[in-house]
Tab-separated table of C-alpha atoms and ligand atoms in Angstrom:
chain	number	residue	atom	x	y	z
A	146	MET	CA	48.472	12.766	-24.479
A	147	ARG	CA	47.509	9.236	-24.917
A	148	ARG	CA	48.580	6.571	-22.270
A	149	SER	CA	47.399	2.892	-22.453
A	150	ILE	CA	45.380	1.105	-19.728
A	151	GLY	CA	46.135	-0.412	-16.923
A	152	ARG	CA	45.304	-2.219	-13.667
A	153	THR	CA	46.172	-1.761	-10.903
A	154	ASN	CA	45.070	-4.425	-7.496
A	155	GLY	CA	42.588	-5.109	-10.265
A	156	ALA	CA	41.453	-1.730	-10.464
A	157	VAL	CA	40.915	-0.513	-14.146
A	158	VAL	CA	43.887	2.583	-13.887
A	159	SER	CA	42.178	5.654	-15.401
A	160	SER	CA	44.275	7.697	-18.404
A	161	SER	CA	44.037	9.821	-20.720
A	162	LEU	CA	42.175	8.693	-23.670
A	163	ASN	CA	40.923	10.315	-26.971
A	164	ALA	CA	38.261	10.134	-29.154
A	165	GLY	CA	38.915	6.930	-31.664
A	166	ASP	CA	41.141	5.400	-28.467
A	167	VAL	CA	40.591	1.582	-27.050
A	168	LEU	CA	38.517	2.636	-24.435
A	169	ALA	CA	38.365	-1.250	-23.178
A	170	THR	CA	37.859	-4.371	-24.158
A	171	LEU	CA	34.661	-6.461	-23.877
A	172	SER	CA	36.648	-9.019	-21.598
A	173	GLU	CA	37.607	-6.323	-19.264
A	174	LEU	CA	34.044	-5.219	-18.603
A	175	PRO	CA	31.627	-7.972	-16.825
A	176	LEU	CA	28.224	-7.745	-17.602
A	177	ASP	CA	26.450	-4.909	-15.217
A	178	SER	CA	29.306	-3.577	-13.976
A	179	LEU	CA	30.164	-0.027	-13.970
A	180	HIS	CA	33.832	1.515	-14.578
A	181	GLU	CA	35.613	5.204	-14.780
A	182	ARG	CA	37.670	6.406	-17.550
A	183	ALA	CA	39.379	9.516	-18.102
A	184	VAL	CA	39.308	10.673	-22.001
A	185	THR	CA	40.339	13.852	-23.669
A	186	MET	CA	37.700	15.502	-25.841
A	187	THR	CA	37.781	18.756	-27.890
A	188	ASP	CA	40.821	19.000	-25.739
A	189	GLU	CA	39.279	18.416	-22.151
A	190	PRO	CA	39.746	16.242	-19.671
A	191	GLU	CA	36.350	14.321	-19.032
A	192	SER	CA	35.822	11.505	-17.132
A	193	LEU	CA	33.180	8.936	-18.328
A	194	ILE	CA	31.387	6.252	-16.736
A	195	LEU	CA	31.451	2.800	-18.423
A	196	TYR	CA	28.315	0.370	-17.542
A	197	ARG	CA	27.993	-2.666	-19.756
A	198	ASP	CA	24.022	-4.278	-19.084
A	199	ALA	CA	23.660	-7.650	-18.924
A	200	ALA	CA	22.702	-8.227	-22.591
A	201	GLY	CA	26.319	-7.113	-23.071
A	202	GLN	CA	25.720	-3.565	-24.265
A	203	VAL	CA	27.471	-0.625	-23.439
A	204	SER	CA	26.579	2.256	-22.683
A	205	ALA	CA	28.916	5.546	-21.366
A	206	TRP	CA	27.966	9.198	-19.782
A	207	LEU	CA	29.704	11.782	-18.364
A	208	ASN	CA	30.747	11.652	-15.104
A	209	VAL	CA	28.589	14.435	-13.862
A	210	CYS	CA	25.571	14.676	-12.152
A	211	PRO	CA	23.073	16.772	-13.140
A	212	HIS	CA	21.554	17.282	-9.901
A	213	ALA	CA	25.377	19.596	-9.014
A	214	GLY	CA	27.447	18.776	-11.907
A	215	ARG	CA	29.978	16.710	-9.067
A	216	ARG	CA	31.242	13.302	-10.243
A	217	LEU	CA	28.959	10.077	-9.513
A	218	ASP	CA	31.803	8.050	-8.036
A	219	TRP	CA	32.828	8.228	-4.610
A	220	SER	CA	36.254	7.483	-5.647
A	221	PRO	CA	37.936	7.119	-9.623
A	222	GLY	CA	35.999	4.466	-10.454
A	223	GLN	CA	34.231	3.596	-7.603
A	224	PHE	CA	30.158	3.966	-7.867
A	225	LEU	CA	27.536	3.217	-5.334
A	226	ARG	CA	24.475	0.484	-6.573
A	227	SER	CA	20.993	0.166	-4.883
A	228	LYS	CA	19.503	-2.867	-3.607
A	229	GLN	CA	17.811	-2.386	-7.173
A	230	GLY	CA	21.208	-2.203	-9.276
A	231	GLU	CA	20.749	1.605	-10.414
A	232	LEU	CA	23.831	3.718	-9.935
A	233	VAL	CA	23.834	5.950	-6.934
A	234	CYS	CA	25.722	9.134	-7.023
A	235	ALA	CA	27.963	9.591	-4.018
A	236	VAL	CA	27.706	13.127	-3.143
A	237	HIS	CA	23.290	13.524	-2.224
A	238	GLY	CA	22.295	9.926	-3.260
A	239	ALA	CA	20.287	10.944	-7.323
A	240	THR	CA	19.698	7.565	-8.063
A	241	PHE	CA	20.076	6.646	-12.156
A	242	ALA	CA	18.438	4.037	-13.356
A	243	LEU	CA	20.801	1.203	-15.419
A	244	PRO	CA	20.688	0.711	-18.398
A	245	GLY	CA	19.060	3.728	-19.321
A	246	GLY	CA	20.767	6.659	-16.906
A	247	GLN	CA	17.860	8.456	-16.536
A	248	CYS	CA	17.221	9.702	-12.900
A	249	VAL	CA	14.654	8.063	-10.649
A	250	ALA	CA	14.941	9.345	-7.388
A	251	GLY	CA	16.531	12.206	-5.021
A	252	PRO	CA	17.090	16.022	-5.873
A	253	CYS	CA	17.238	15.633	-9.832
A	254	ARG	CA	14.461	13.439	-10.125
A	255	GLY	CA	14.231	13.220	-14.405
A	256	ALA	CA	16.764	14.342	-15.363
A	257	CYS	CA	19.075	12.316	-17.512
A	258	LEU	CA	23.194	11.971	-17.013
A	259	ARG	CA	24.447	12.696	-20.549
A	260	GLU	CA	25.371	9.923	-22.748
A	261	VAL	CA	28.435	9.573	-24.847
A	262	ALA	CA	28.505	7.862	-28.508
A	263	LEU	CA	30.437	4.604	-28.529
A	264	GLN	CA	31.558	2.385	-31.592
A	265	CYS	CA	32.575	-1.526	-30.677
A	266	ASP	CA	34.487	-2.688	-33.051
A	267	GLY	CA	35.027	-6.596	-32.317
A	268	ASP	CA	35.928	-6.742	-28.882
A	269	ALA	CA	37.300	-2.900	-28.689
A	270	VAL	CA	35.050	-0.330	-27.531
A	271	ARG	CA	36.163	2.868	-28.657
A	272	LEU	CA	34.607	6.246	-28.321
A	273	ALA	CA	32.964	7.391	-31.491
A	274	ALA	CA	34.855	10.597	-32.620
A	275	ALA	CA	31.240	12.720	-33.850
A	276	LYS	CA	29.886	12.357	-30.070
A	277	ALA	CA	33.036	13.191	-28.799
A	278	GLY	CA	33.408	16.395	-30.983
A	279	ALA	CA	29.781	17.462	-29.559
A	280	ALA	CA	29.775	16.270	-25.921
A	281	GLN	CA	31.800	19.631	-24.246
B	32	FES	S1	25.639	15.867	-7.342
B	32	FES	FE1	25.159	14.591	-7.587
B	32	FES	S2	23.329	14.137	-5.943
B	32	FES	FE2	24.009	16.490	-6.049
């Protein structure tokens, strides 16, 4: 099932996207911002974290904390940040470096978020087909 991305009150509404579909445009991703996208990978629904760093590079990880397998956001697309700008898991407080995705503090220190490959095509940020099949 494919649906388009929409917005409600400025927040991006999750949609189900497949490999090759546009996850976001660069204009939707301000520098140093985190976003959530619902996608379908190998026929399974997944939640992704999108992060565009201060230099404009976009990274994606599965929205699954390596500590206990829970989502990192406290509400879909709502992520906690430390004063230093790290990503903080809303469940038990594991803290992840950005843009690397390594846990630098908390119960899974040393673990990493599972990266998902992206491809940028002009302004469009897409889920890369090859990595999409590998992430299960
Ligand atoms: S599930 Fe994220 S810190 Fe425990």
